[in-house]
Structure formats: C-alpha cells, structure tokens
Amino acid sequence: MLGLVLLAMVSMATGEDVLNMCMDAKHHKVHPGPEGDLYQQCAPWKNNACCTANTTSEAHNDQSYLYNFNWNHCGMMTDKCKKHFIQDTCFYECSPNLGPWIQKVDQSWRRERILYVPLCKEDCSAWWEDCKDDYTCKENWHKGWDWSTGINRCPANTHCQKFSDVFPTAHSLCEKIWSDSYKYTTHIRGSGRCLQMWFEYGKNPNPEVAQYYAIQMGLVGKASSLGRPAALLLLTVVLSLLFS
C-alpha cells in the first residue's frame, strides 16, 4: 500500500515540474527562479524567469549575440513591429510556463523546442497589425536563410514583400513564422485558455493556463493544485514510513 502511495507522490512531484520548468535550449537557465533585474520588455518575468538579465538585454538589440539574427533583413524594421519580436523573444527565453508544449528535438543549438503554444487572439492580432506594412522575404524564419556571412540574409531567388503579403492574416503570422511554435486561438486574454505574451509585472496569468492544459493533456492530475512543495513533503513522509 505504501509503495502505491510512494509511486503516486513521485508522479505528482514529477508532473508539477511541467508547470514550472525551463527548456533545454541555447540560453535558458537550468531551473526557473527570480532575477534581480530583467531588461525593459522582459521585466514582467523577473519574479520567476528562465532567462538572465544579460539575455534580456541582448533580446532588445537589433542583431544580438543570442542568435545572430537580423530583424532588418529587408530594410529597417519599424519600432512598432520590432517591439513584438522583442516580446516574442522575452516570452520564449523567460517563461517558465511552457512545459506542456516542450518537445525534444535533435538540433545543434538546442535539445528542446516549443510546439503549438496557444496564444491569445489579441497578442497575434496586435503583432500582425503592427507589422503588416513592414517587409520580409520568408514565411518560416526558423530555417532556409543564407548564413554565409554569419548573419541571416534573404536566400537567393527570394524578394522582399510586405508582411501582409507573406502573412495574409494574424493566424498565418503566429503559426508560420516560427514553424508552429505558436498556435493561433480565438480565446481572449483573461479566458484562462490562452497564454499571454504581454502582461503587467506581478500579474502573470500563464501559470493557471499551463495547469489547465497540462491536466487536459494528462501531464498532471486534477489534484496537482496541491503544488510541488506539498507533494514533495508528502513524499518525504511516505519515505520515512517506508524505511523506518
């Protein structure tokens, strides 16, 4: 009987990790935790982050050492558009609430990625609206660039077009630009059914959303609201009973 309880407690403790974890990727911390100071748009995650202050500072640069990625590959990107790509980077690098959508990958620069993260309708719509008149030459920004100079350039036989021609809708922008990392939803902010890229410091709504989807996916049980610390405490008690 105690063995069954022990197994349940181990499963609960392991499942809770999904709700507060960092990807095994290029710049992520091993475990999430507080940061003394995160830069500008990344600041809302400072209480519990997978990123460091240095990562967030670099995220705001046009061509940072993070990925050597040049936003201005088709002329200067406007500030109103660029702020969304900065926020996207902050969300990707800093959020500890992406566990249910983390997948293993075999890539030289990371071992895990996110797939089909459900974004709130407003976040995708604002992103598209502010970028529709900017220019790009590619639909999928994850691959296919010319890296011969060490930074991304438009590949041969492509030409710069308005975002609105490459991505006709907010739906296509959110889902295609990072090869299905994100999923466009019709859910709105505050619904508890979509993750927000944008939120105020100290008011992160995403842990509850991650828990909802983790339960739906069977990654954690409904009783997981007990919390990982409590689960580990119970595990300690059970272990002491087993070996006393």
Coordinates of N, CA and C in Angstrom, one line a residue:
M1 N 0.8 -1.2 0.0 CA 0.0 0.0 0.0 C 0.9 1.3 0.0
L2 N 1.8 1.3 0.9 CA 2.7 2.4 0.9 C 3.5 2.6 -0.4
G3 N 3.8 1.5 -1.0 CA 4.5 1.5 -2.3 C 3.7 2.3 -3.3
L4 N 2.4 2.0 -3.3 CA 1.5 2.7 -4.3 C 1.4 4.2 -4.0
V5 N 1.3 4.5 -2.7 CA 1.3 5.9 -2.4 C 2.6 6.6 -2.8
L6 N 3.7 5.9 -2.6 CA 5.0 6.4 -3.0 C 5.0 6.7 -4.5
L7 N 4.5 5.8 -5.3 CA 4.5 5.9 -6.7 C 3.7 7.1 -7.1
A8 N 2.5 7.3 -6.4 CA 1.6 8.4 -6.7 C 2.3 9.8 -6.4
M9 N 3.1 9.8 -5.3 CA 3.7 11.0 -4.9 C 4.9 11.4 -5.8
V10 N 5.6 10.4 -6.3 CA 6.6 10.6 -7.3 C 6.1 11.2 -8.6
S11 N 4.9 10.6 -9.0 CA 4.3 11.0 -10.2 C 3.8 12.5 -10.1
M12 N 3.3 12.8 -8.9 CA 2.8 14.2 -8.7 C 4.0 15.2 -8.7
A13 N 5.0 14.8 -8.0 CA 6.2 15.7 -8.0 C 6.8 15.9 -9.3
T14 N 6.8 14.8 -10.1 CA 7.4 14.9 -11.5 C 6.5 15.7 -12.4
G15 N 5.2 15.5 -12.3 CA 4.2 16.2 -13.1 C 4.2 17.7 -12.8
E16 N 4.5 18.1 -11.6 CA 4.5 19.5 -11.2 C 5.6 20.3 -11.9
D17 N 6.7 19.5 -12.2 CA 7.8 20.2 -12.9 C 7.4 20.8 -14.3
V18 N 6.4 20.1 -14.9 CA 5.9 20.6 -16.2 C 5.4 22.0 -16.1
L19 N 4.9 22.4 -14.9 CA 4.2 23.7 -14.7 C 5.2 24.8 -14.3
N20 N 6.5 24.4 -14.1 CA 7.5 25.4 -13.7 C 8.9 24.9 -14.1
M21 N 9.2 25.1 -15.4 CA 10.4 24.5 -15.9 C 11.0 25.3 -17.1
C22 N 12.2 25.1 -17.4 CA 12.9 25.8 -18.5 C 13.2 24.8 -19.6
M23 N 13.2 25.2 -20.8 CA 13.6 24.4 -21.9 C 15.1 24.1 -21.9
D24 N 15.5 23.0 -22.4 CA 16.9 22.7 -22.6 C 17.3 23.3 -24.0
A25 N 17.6 24.6 -23.9 CA 17.9 25.3 -25.2 C 19.2 26.2 -25.0
K26 N 19.4 27.0 -26.0 CA 20.7 27.7 -26.1 C 21.0 28.6 -24.9
H27 N 20.1 29.4 -24.5 CA 20.4 30.5 -23.4 C 19.6 30.3 -22.2
H28 N 18.7 29.3 -22.1 CA 17.9 29.1 -20.9 C 18.6 28.7 -19.7
K29 N 18.2 29.2 -18.5 CA 18.7 28.6 -17.3 C 18.2 27.2 -17.1
V30 N 18.9 26.4 -16.2 CA 18.5 25.0 -16.0 C 17.2 25.0 -15.2
H31 N 17.0 25.9 -14.3 CA 15.8 25.9 -13.5 C 15.3 27.4 -13.4
P32 N 14.0 27.6 -13.4 CA 13.5 29.0 -13.2 C 13.7 29.5 -11.8
G33 N 13.8 30.8 -11.7 CA 13.9 31.4 -10.4 C 13.9 32.9 -10.6
P34 N 13.9 33.7 -9.5 CA 13.9 35.1 -9.5 C 15.2 35.7 -10.1
E35 N 15.0 36.8 -10.7 CA 16.2 37.6 -11.3 C 16.1 39.0 -10.7
G36 N 17.2 39.5 -10.3 CA 17.2 40.9 -9.7 C 16.7 41.9 -10.6
D37 N 17.1 41.8 -11.9 CA 16.7 42.9 -12.8 C 16.7 42.3 -14.2
L38 N 15.5 42.4 -14.9 CA 15.4 42.0 -16.3 C 15.1 43.2 -17.1
Y39 N 15.6 43.3 -18.3 CA 15.6 44.5 -19.1 C 14.3 44.8 -19.8
Q40 N 13.8 46.0 -19.6 CA 12.7 46.6 -20.3 C 11.5 45.6 -20.5
Q41 N 11.3 45.2 -21.8 CA 10.1 44.4 -22.0 C 10.1 43.0 -21.4
C42 N 11.2 42.5 -20.9 CA 11.3 41.2 -20.3 C 11.0 41.3 -18.8
A43 N 10.9 42.5 -18.2 CA 10.8 42.7 -16.8 C 9.6 42.0 -16.1
P44 N 8.5 41.8 -16.8 CA 7.4 41.1 -16.1 C 7.7 39.7 -15.6
W45 N 8.8 39.1 -16.1 CA 9.1 37.7 -15.7 C 10.1 37.7 -14.5
K46 N 10.5 38.9 -14.0 CA 11.6 38.9 -13.1 C 11.4 38.1 -11.8
N47 N 10.2 37.9 -11.4 CA 9.9 37.1 -10.1 C 10.2 35.6 -10.3
N48 N 10.1 35.1 -11.5 CA 10.3 33.7 -11.8 C 10.6 33.6 -13.3
A49 N 11.9 33.4 -13.6 CA 12.3 33.5 -15.0 C 13.3 32.4 -15.4
C50 N 13.2 32.0 -16.7 CA 14.2 31.1 -17.3 C 15.3 31.8 -18.0
C51 N 15.3 33.1 -17.9 CA 16.3 33.9 -18.6 C 17.2 34.7 -17.6
T52 N 18.3 35.2 -18.0 CA 19.2 36.0 -17.2 C 19.0 37.5 -17.6
A53 N 19.5 38.4 -16.8 CA 19.5 39.8 -17.2 C 20.2 40.0 -18.5
N54 N 21.4 39.4 -18.7 CA 22.1 39.6 -19.9 C 21.4 39.1 -21.1
T55 N 20.7 38.0 -21.0 CA 19.9 37.5 -22.1 C 18.8 38.5 -22.5
T56 N 18.2 39.1 -21.5 CA 17.1 40.1 -21.8 C 17.6 41.4 -22.4
S57 N 18.8 41.8 -22.0 CA 19.4 43.0 -22.6 C 19.7 42.7 -24.0
E58 N 20.3 41.6 -24.3 CA 20.6 41.2 -25.7 C 19.3 41.1 -26.6
A59 N 18.2 40.6 -26.0 CA 17.0 40.5 -26.7 C 16.5 41.7 -27.3
H60 N 16.9 42.9 -26.8 CA 16.4 44.2 -27.3 C 17.3 44.7 -28.4
N61 N 18.4 44.1 -28.7 CA 19.3 44.5 -29.7 C 18.9 44.1 -31.1
D62 N 19.2 44.9 -32.1 CA 18.8 44.5 -33.5 C 19.5 43.3 -34.0
Q63 N 20.7 43.1 -33.6 CA 21.5 41.9 -34.0 C 22.3 41.5 -32.9
S64 N 21.7 40.7 -32.0 CA 22.4 40.3 -30.7 C 23.2 39.0 -30.9
Y65 N 24.0 38.8 -29.9 CA 24.8 37.5 -29.9 C 23.9 36.3 -29.7
L66 N 22.7 36.5 -29.2 CA 21.8 35.4 -28.9 C 21.7 34.4 -30.0
Y67 N 21.4 34.9 -31.2 CA 21.2 34.0 -32.4 C 21.8 34.6 -33.6
N68 N 22.4 35.8 -33.5 CA 22.9 36.5 -34.7 C 21.9 36.8 -35.7
F69 N 20.6 36.9 -35.3 CA 19.5 37.1 -36.2 C 19.3 38.6 -36.4
N70 N 19.1 38.9 -37.7 CA 19.0 40.3 -38.1 C 17.5 40.6 -38.5
W71 N 16.8 41.3 -37.6 CA 15.4 41.7 -37.9 C 15.4 42.5 -39.2
N72 N 16.4 43.3 -39.5 CA 16.4 44.2 -40.6 C 16.9 43.6 -41.9
H73 N 16.5 42.4 -42.2 CA 16.9 41.8 -43.4 C 16.2 42.3 -44.7
C74 N 15.2 43.1 -44.5 CA 14.5 43.7 -45.7 C 14.3 45.2 -45.4
G75 N 15.4 45.8 -45.0 CA 15.3 47.2 -44.6 C 15.0 47.3 -43.1
M76 N 15.0 48.5 -42.6 CA 14.8 48.7 -41.1 C 13.4 48.4 -40.7
M77 N 13.3 47.5 -39.8 CA 12.0 47.1 -39.2 C 11.6 48.3 -38.3
T78 N 10.3 48.6 -38.4 CA 9.8 49.7 -37.6 C 9.7 49.4 -36.1
D79 N 9.8 50.4 -35.3 CA 9.8 50.2 -33.9 C 8.5 49.5 -33.4
K80 N 7.4 49.9 -34.0 CA 6.1 49.3 -33.5 C 6.0 47.8 -33.9
C81 N 6.7 47.4 -34.9 CA 6.7 46.0 -35.3 C 7.8 45.3 -34.4
K82 N 8.9 45.9 -34.3 CA 10.1 45.3 -33.6 C 9.7 44.9 -32.1
K83 N 8.9 45.7 -31.5 CA 8.5 45.5 -30.1 C 7.9 44.1 -29.9
H84 N 7.2 43.7 -30.9 CA 6.5 42.4 -30.8 C 7.5 41.2 -30.9
F85 N 8.6 41.4 -31.7 CA 9.6 40.4 -31.8 C 10.5 40.4 -30.6
I86 N 10.6 41.5 -30.0 CA 11.3 41.6 -28.7 C 10.5 40.9 -27.6
Q87 N 9.2 41.1 -27.6 CA 8.3 40.5 -26.7 C 8.3 39.0 -26.9
D88 N 8.2 38.6 -28.1 CA 8.3 37.1 -28.5 C 9.6 36.5 -28.0
T89 N 10.7 37.2 -28.1 CA 12.0 36.7 -27.6 C 11.9 36.6 -26.0
C90 N 11.4 37.6 -25.4 CA 11.3 37.6 -23.9 C 10.4 36.4 -23.5
F91 N 9.3 36.2 -24.1 CA 8.4 35.1 -23.8 C 9.1 33.8 -24.0
Y92 N 9.8 33.6 -25.1 CA 10.5 32.3 -25.4 C 11.6 32.1 -24.4
E93 N 12.4 33.1 -24.1 CA 13.6 32.9 -23.3 C 13.2 32.9 -21.8
C94 N 12.2 33.6 -21.4 CA 12.0 33.8 -19.9 C 10.9 33.0 -19.3
S95 N 9.8 32.6 -20.1 CA 8.7 32.0 -19.5 C 9.0 30.6 -18.9
P96 N 8.6 30.4 -17.6 CA 8.7 29.1 -17.0 C 7.4 28.3 -17.2
N97 N 6.5 28.8 -18.0 CA 5.1 28.2 -18.1 C 4.8 27.5 -19.4
L98 N 5.9 27.1 -20.1 CA 5.7 26.5 -21.4 C 5.9 25.0 -21.4
G99 N 6.0 24.4 -20.2 CA 6.2 23.0 -20.1 C 5.3 22.0 -20.9
P100 N 4.0 22.3 -20.8 CA 3.1 21.3 -21.6 C 3.4 21.3 -23.1
W101 N 4.1 22.3 -23.6 CA 4.3 22.3 -25.1 C 5.8 22.1 -25.4
I102 N 6.6 21.7 -24.5 CA 8.0 21.5 -24.8 C 8.2 20.1 -25.4
Q103 N 8.9 20.1 -26.6 CA 9.2 18.8 -27.3 C 10.7 18.6 -27.4
K104 N 11.1 17.4 -27.4 CA 12.5 17.0 -27.7 C 12.8 17.2 -29.2
V105 N 14.0 17.8 -29.5 CA 14.4 17.9 -30.8 C 15.9 17.6 -30.9
D106 N 16.4 17.2 -32.1 CA 17.8 16.9 -32.4 C 18.3 18.0 -33.2
Q107 N 18.7 19.1 -32.6 CA 19.3 20.3 -33.3 C 20.6 20.7 -32.6
S108 N 21.5 21.2 -33.4 CA 22.8 21.5 -32.9 C 22.8 22.6 -31.8
W109 N 21.8 23.5 -31.8 CA 21.8 24.6 -30.9 C 20.8 24.5 -29.7
R110 N 20.0 23.4 -29.8 CA 19.0 23.2 -28.7 C 18.6 21.7 -28.7
R111 N 18.1 21.3 -27.5 CA 17.6 19.9 -27.4 C 16.1 19.9 -27.2
E112 N 15.5 21.0 -27.0 CA 14.1 21.1 -26.8 C 13.5 22.3 -27.5
R113 N 12.3 22.3 -27.9 CA 11.6 23.4 -28.5 C 10.2 23.4 -28.0
I114 N 9.4 24.5 -28.3 CA 8.0 24.6 -28.0 C 7.2 24.3 -29.3
L115 N 6.0 23.7 -29.2 CA 5.2 23.4 -30.3 C 3.7 23.6 -29.9
Y116 N 3.0 24.4 -30.7 CA 1.6 24.7 -30.6 C 1.2 25.4 -29.3
V117 N 2.0 26.3 -28.8 CA 1.7 27.1 -27.6 C 0.5 27.9 -28.0
P118 N -0.7 27.8 -27.3 CA -1.9 28.6 -27.6 C -1.8 30.0 -27.2
L119 N -1.7 30.9 -28.2 CA -1.6 32.4 -27.8 C -2.9 33.0 -27.9
C120 N -3.1 34.1 -27.1 CA -4.3 34.8 -27.1 C -4.5 35.6 -28.4
K121 N -5.8 35.7 -28.8 CA -6.1 36.3 -30.0 C -5.6 37.7 -30.1
E122 N -5.7 38.5 -29.0 CA -5.2 39.9 -29.1 C -3.7 40.0 -29.4
D123 N -2.9 39.1 -28.8 CA -1.5 39.1 -29.0 C -1.1 38.9 -30.5
C124 N -1.8 37.9 -31.1 CA -1.5 37.6 -32.5 C -2.0 38.8 -33.4
S125 N -3.2 39.3 -33.1 CA -3.8 40.3 -33.9 C -2.9 41.6 -33.8
A126 N -2.5 42.0 -32.6 CA -1.7 43.2 -32.5 C -0.3 43.1 -33.2
W127 N 0.2 41.9 -33.1 CA 1.5 41.6 -33.8 C 1.4 41.8 -35.3
W128 N 0.3 41.2 -35.8 CA 0.1 41.3 -37.3 C -0.2 42.8 -37.7
E129 N -1.1 43.4 -36.9 CA -1.5 44.8 -37.2 C -0.3 45.7 -37.2
D130 N 0.6 45.6 -36.3 CA 1.8 46.5 -36.2 C 2.9 46.1 -37.1
C131 N 2.9 44.9 -37.7 CA 3.9 44.5 -38.7 C 3.5 44.4 -40.1
K132 N 2.2 44.6 -40.4 CA 1.7 44.3 -41.7 C 2.3 45.1 -42.8
D133 N 2.8 46.3 -42.5 CA 3.4 47.1 -43.5 C 4.9 47.1 -43.5
D134 N 5.5 46.3 -42.7 CA 7.0 46.0 -42.7 C 7.3 45.0 -43.8
Y135 N 8.6 44.7 -44.0 CA 8.9 43.8 -45.1 C 9.8 42.6 -44.6
T136 N 9.6 41.5 -45.3 CA 10.3 40.3 -45.1 C 10.4 39.5 -46.4
C137 N 11.3 38.5 -46.5 CA 11.4 37.7 -47.7 C 11.1 36.2 -47.4
K138 N 10.7 35.9 -46.2 CA 10.5 34.5 -45.8 C 9.3 34.3 -44.9
E139 N 8.6 33.2 -45.1 CA 7.5 32.8 -44.3 C 7.9 32.1 -43.0
N140 N 8.8 31.2 -43.1 CA 9.3 30.4 -42.0 C 10.7 31.0 -41.6
W141 N 10.8 31.6 -40.5 CA 12.0 32.3 -40.0 C 12.9 31.3 -39.3
H142 N 12.5 30.1 -39.1 CA 13.4 29.1 -38.4 C 14.5 28.6 -39.3
K143 N 14.2 28.5 -40.6 CA 15.2 27.8 -41.4 C 15.2 28.4 -42.8
G144 N 16.2 28.1 -43.6 CA 16.3 28.4 -45.0 C 17.0 29.7 -45.3
W145 N 17.6 30.4 -44.3 CA 18.3 31.6 -44.5 C 19.7 31.4 -45.2
D146 N 20.2 32.4 -45.7 CA 21.6 32.4 -46.2 C 22.5 32.9 -45.0
W147 N 23.2 32.0 -44.4 CA 24.0 32.3 -43.3 C 25.5 32.4 -43.6
S148 N 25.8 32.6 -44.9 CA 27.2 32.6 -45.4 C 28.1 33.7 -44.8
T149 N 27.4 34.8 -44.3 CA 28.2 35.9 -43.8 C 28.2 35.9 -42.2
G150 N 27.5 34.8 -41.7 CA 27.4 34.7 -40.2 C 26.1 35.3 -39.6
I151 N 25.4 36.1 -40.4 CA 24.1 36.6 -40.0 C 23.1 36.2 -41.1
N152 N 21.8 36.1 -40.8 CA 20.8 35.7 -41.7 C 20.6 36.8 -42.8
R153 N 20.6 36.3 -44.1 CA 20.3 37.2 -45.2 C 19.2 36.4 -46.1
C154 N 18.4 37.2 -46.8 CA 17.4 36.5 -47.7 C 18.1 35.6 -48.7
P155 N 17.6 34.4 -48.8 CA 18.2 33.4 -49.7 C 18.0 33.8 -51.2
A156 N 18.8 33.2 -52.0 CA 18.7 33.5 -53.5 C 17.3 33.2 -54.0
N157 N 16.9 34.0 -55.0 CA 15.6 33.8 -55.6 C 14.4 34.1 -54.7
T158 N 14.7 34.9 -53.7 CA 13.6 35.5 -52.9 C 13.6 37.0 -53.0
H159 N 12.5 37.6 -52.7 CA 12.5 39.1 -52.7 C 11.6 39.6 -51.5
C160 N 11.9 40.8 -51.2 CA 11.2 41.4 -50.0 C 9.8 41.8 -50.4
Q161 N 8.9 41.4 -49.5 CA 7.5 41.7 -49.7 C 6.9 42.2 -48.3
K162 N 5.8 42.9 -48.4 CA 5.1 43.3 -47.2 C 4.7 42.1 -46.3
F163 N 4.8 42.2 -45.0 CA 4.3 41.2 -44.1 C 2.9 40.7 -44.5
S164 N 2.1 41.6 -44.9 CA 0.7 41.3 -45.2 C 0.6 40.4 -46.4
D165 N 1.6 40.4 -47.3 CA 1.6 39.6 -48.5 C 2.1 38.2 -48.1
V166 N 3.1 38.2 -47.2 CA 3.7 36.9 -46.8 C 2.8 36.2 -45.8
F167 N 2.2 37.0 -44.9 CA 1.3 36.5 -43.8 C 0.0 37.3 -44.0
P168 N -0.9 36.7 -44.7 CA -2.2 37.5 -45.0 C -3.1 37.7 -43.8
T169 N -2.9 36.9 -42.7 CA -3.7 37.0 -41.5 C -2.9 36.9 -40.3
A170 N -3.4 37.3 -39.2 CA -2.8 37.2 -37.9 C -2.6 35.7 -37.6
H171 N -3.5 34.9 -38.0 CA -3.4 33.4 -37.9 C -2.1 32.9 -38.5
S172 N -1.9 33.3 -39.8 CA -0.7 32.8 -40.5 C 0.6 33.3 -39.9
L173 N 0.6 34.5 -39.5 CA 1.8 35.1 -38.9 C 2.2 34.3 -37.6
C174 N 1.2 34.1 -36.7 CA 1.6 33.5 -35.4 C 2.0 32.0 -35.6
E175 N 1.4 31.3 -36.5 CA 1.7 29.9 -36.7 C 2.8 29.6 -37.6
K176 N 3.0 30.4 -38.6 CA 4.0 30.0 -39.6 C 5.4 30.6 -39.4
I177 N 5.5 31.8 -38.7 CA 6.8 32.4 -38.7 C 7.8 31.6 -37.9
W178 N 7.4 30.9 -36.9 CA 8.4 30.1 -36.1 C 8.0 28.6 -36.2
S179 N 7.5 28.2 -37.4 CA 7.2 26.8 -37.7 C 6.4 26.1 -36.6
D180 N 5.2 26.6 -36.3 CA 4.2 26.1 -35.4 C 4.7 26.1 -34.0
S181 N 5.6 26.9 -33.6 CA 5.9 27.1 -32.2 C 4.6 27.6 -31.5
Y182 N 3.9 28.5 -32.2 CA 2.6 29.0 -31.6 C 1.4 28.5 -32.3
K183 N 0.3 28.5 -31.6 CA -1.0 28.2 -32.2 C -1.9 29.4 -32.0
Y184 N -2.5 29.9 -33.1 CA -3.4 30.9 -33.1 C -4.7 30.4 -32.4
T185 N -5.3 31.2 -31.5 CA -6.6 30.8 -30.9 C -7.6 31.9 -31.0
T186 N -8.8 31.6 -30.8 CA -9.8 32.7 -30.7 C -10.1 33.1 -29.3
H187 N -9.4 32.5 -28.4 CA -9.5 32.8 -26.9 C -8.9 34.2 -26.6
I188 N -9.6 34.9 -25.7 CA -9.1 36.2 -25.4 C -8.4 36.2 -24.1
R189 N -7.6 37.3 -23.8 CA -6.9 37.4 -22.6 C -7.9 37.4 -21.4
G190 N -7.5 36.7 -20.4 CA -8.3 36.5 -19.2 C -9.3 35.3 -19.3
S191 N -9.3 34.6 -20.4 CA -10.2 33.5 -20.6 C -9.7 32.2 -19.8
G192 N -8.4 32.2 -19.5 CA -7.8 31.1 -18.9 C -7.5 29.9 -19.9
R193 N -7.6 30.2 -21.2 CA -7.4 29.2 -22.2 C -6.3 29.6 -23.2
C194 N -5.6 30.7 -23.0 CA -4.5 31.1 -23.9 C -3.4 31.7 -23.1
L195 N -2.2 31.6 -23.6 CA -1.1 32.3 -22.9 C -0.9 33.7 -23.5
Q196 N -0.5 34.6 -22.6 CA -0.3 36.0 -23.0 C 1.2 36.2 -23.1
M197 N 1.6 36.8 -24.2 CA 3.0 37.3 -24.3 C 3.1 38.6 -23.5
W198 N 2.1 39.4 -23.5 CA 2.1 40.7 -22.8 C 1.3 40.7 -21.5
F199 N 1.9 41.1 -20.4 CA 1.1 41.2 -19.2 C 1.9 42.1 -18.3
E200 N 1.3 42.6 -17.2 CA 1.9 43.6 -16.3 C 2.8 42.8 -15.3
Y201 N 3.8 43.5 -14.8 CA 4.7 42.9 -13.8 C 3.9 42.5 -12.6
G202 N 4.1 41.3 -12.1 CA 3.4 40.8 -11.0 C 2.1 40.2 -11.2
K203 N 1.6 40.2 -12.5 CA 0.3 39.7 -12.8 C 0.4 38.7 -14.0
N204 N 1.2 37.7 -13.8 CA 1.4 36.7 -14.9 C 0.2 35.7 -14.8
P205 N -0.6 35.7 -15.9 CA -1.8 34.8 -15.9 C -1.5 33.4 -16.4
N206 N -0.2 33.2 -16.8 CA 0.1 32.0 -17.6 C 0.2 30.7 -16.8
P207 N 0.6 30.8 -15.5 CA 0.7 29.5 -14.7 C -0.7 28.8 -14.7
E208 N -1.8 29.5 -14.5 CA -3.1 28.8 -14.5 C -3.4 28.2 -15.8
V209 N -3.1 28.9 -16.9 CA -3.4 28.4 -18.2 C -2.6 27.1 -18.5
A210 N -1.3 27.1 -18.1 CA -0.4 26.0 -18.3 C -1.0 24.8 -17.5
Q211 N -1.5 25.0 -16.3 CA -2.0 24.0 -15.5 C -3.3 23.4 -16.1
Y212 N -4.1 24.3 -16.7 CA -5.4 23.8 -17.3 C -5.0 22.8 -18.5
Y213 N -4.0 23.2 -19.3 CA -3.7 22.4 -20.5 C -2.9 21.1 -20.0
A214 N -2.1 21.2 -19.0 CA -1.4 20.1 -18.5 C -2.4 19.0 -18.0
I215 N -3.5 19.4 -17.4 CA -4.5 18.5 -16.9 C -5.2 17.9 -18.1
Q216 N -5.5 18.7 -19.1 CA -6.2 18.2 -20.3 C -5.3 17.2 -21.1
M217 N -4.0 17.4 -21.1 CA -3.1 16.5 -21.7 C -2.7 15.3 -20.9
G218 N -3.1 15.2 -19.7 CA -2.8 14.1 -18.8 C -1.4 14.2 -18.2
L219 N -0.8 15.4 -18.3 CA 0.5 15.5 -17.8 C 0.6 15.6 -16.2
V220 N -0.5 16.2 -15.7 CA -0.7 16.3 -14.3 C -2.1 15.9 -13.9
G221 N -2.4 15.5 -12.7 CA -3.7 15.2 -12.3 C -4.4 16.4 -11.7
K222 N -5.7 16.3 -11.6 CA -6.5 17.5 -11.1 C -6.1 17.8 -9.7
A223 N -5.6 16.9 -9.0 CA -5.2 17.1 -7.6 C -3.8 17.9 -7.5
S224 N -3.3 18.2 -8.7 CA -1.9 18.8 -8.7 C -2.0 20.2 -8.2
S225 N -3.2 20.8 -8.0 CA -3.2 22.1 -7.4 C -2.7 22.1 -6.0
L226 N -2.4 20.9 -5.4 CA -1.7 20.8 -4.1 C -0.4 21.5 -4.2
G227 N 0.3 21.4 -5.4 CA 1.6 22.1 -5.5 C 2.7 21.2 -5.3
R228 N 3.8 21.5 -6.0 CA 5.0 20.6 -5.9 C 5.6 20.6 -4.5
P229 N 5.8 21.7 -3.8 CA 6.3 21.6 -2.4 C 5.5 20.7 -1.5
A230 N 4.2 20.8 -1.6 CA 3.4 19.9 -0.8 C 3.6 18.5 -1.2
A231 N 3.6 18.2 -2.5 CA 3.8 16.9 -3.0 C 5.2 16.3 -2.5
L232 N 6.2 17.1 -2.5 CA 7.5 16.6 -2.1 C 7.5 16.4 -0.6
L233 N 6.8 17.2 0.2 CA 6.6 17.0 1.6 C 6.0 15.7 1.9
L234 N 4.9 15.4 1.2 CA 4.2 14.1 1.4 C 5.1 12.9 1.0
L235 N 5.9 13.1 -0.1 CA 6.8 12.1 -0.5 C 7.8 11.8 0.6
T236 N 8.3 12.9 1.3 CA 9.3 12.7 2.4 C 8.7 11.9 3.5
V237 N 7.4 12.2 3.8 CA 6.7 11.5 4.9 C 6.6 10.0 4.5
V238 N 6.1 9.7 3.3 CA 6.0 8.3 2.9 C 7.3 7.6 2.9
L239 N 8.4 8.2 2.5 CA 9.7 7.6 2.5 C 10.1 7.3 3.9
S240 N 9.8 8.2 4.9 CA 10.2 7.9 6.2 C 9.4 6.7 6.8
L241 N 8.1 6.6 6.4 CA 7.3 5.5 6.8 C 7.8 4.2 6.2
L242 N 8.2 4.2 5.0 CA 8.7 3.0 4.3 C 10.0 2.5 4.9
F243 N 10.8 3.4 5.3 CA 12.2 2.9 5.8 C 12.4 3.1 7.3
S244 N 11.4 3.3 8.0 CA 11.5 3.4 9.5 C 11.4 2.0 10.1

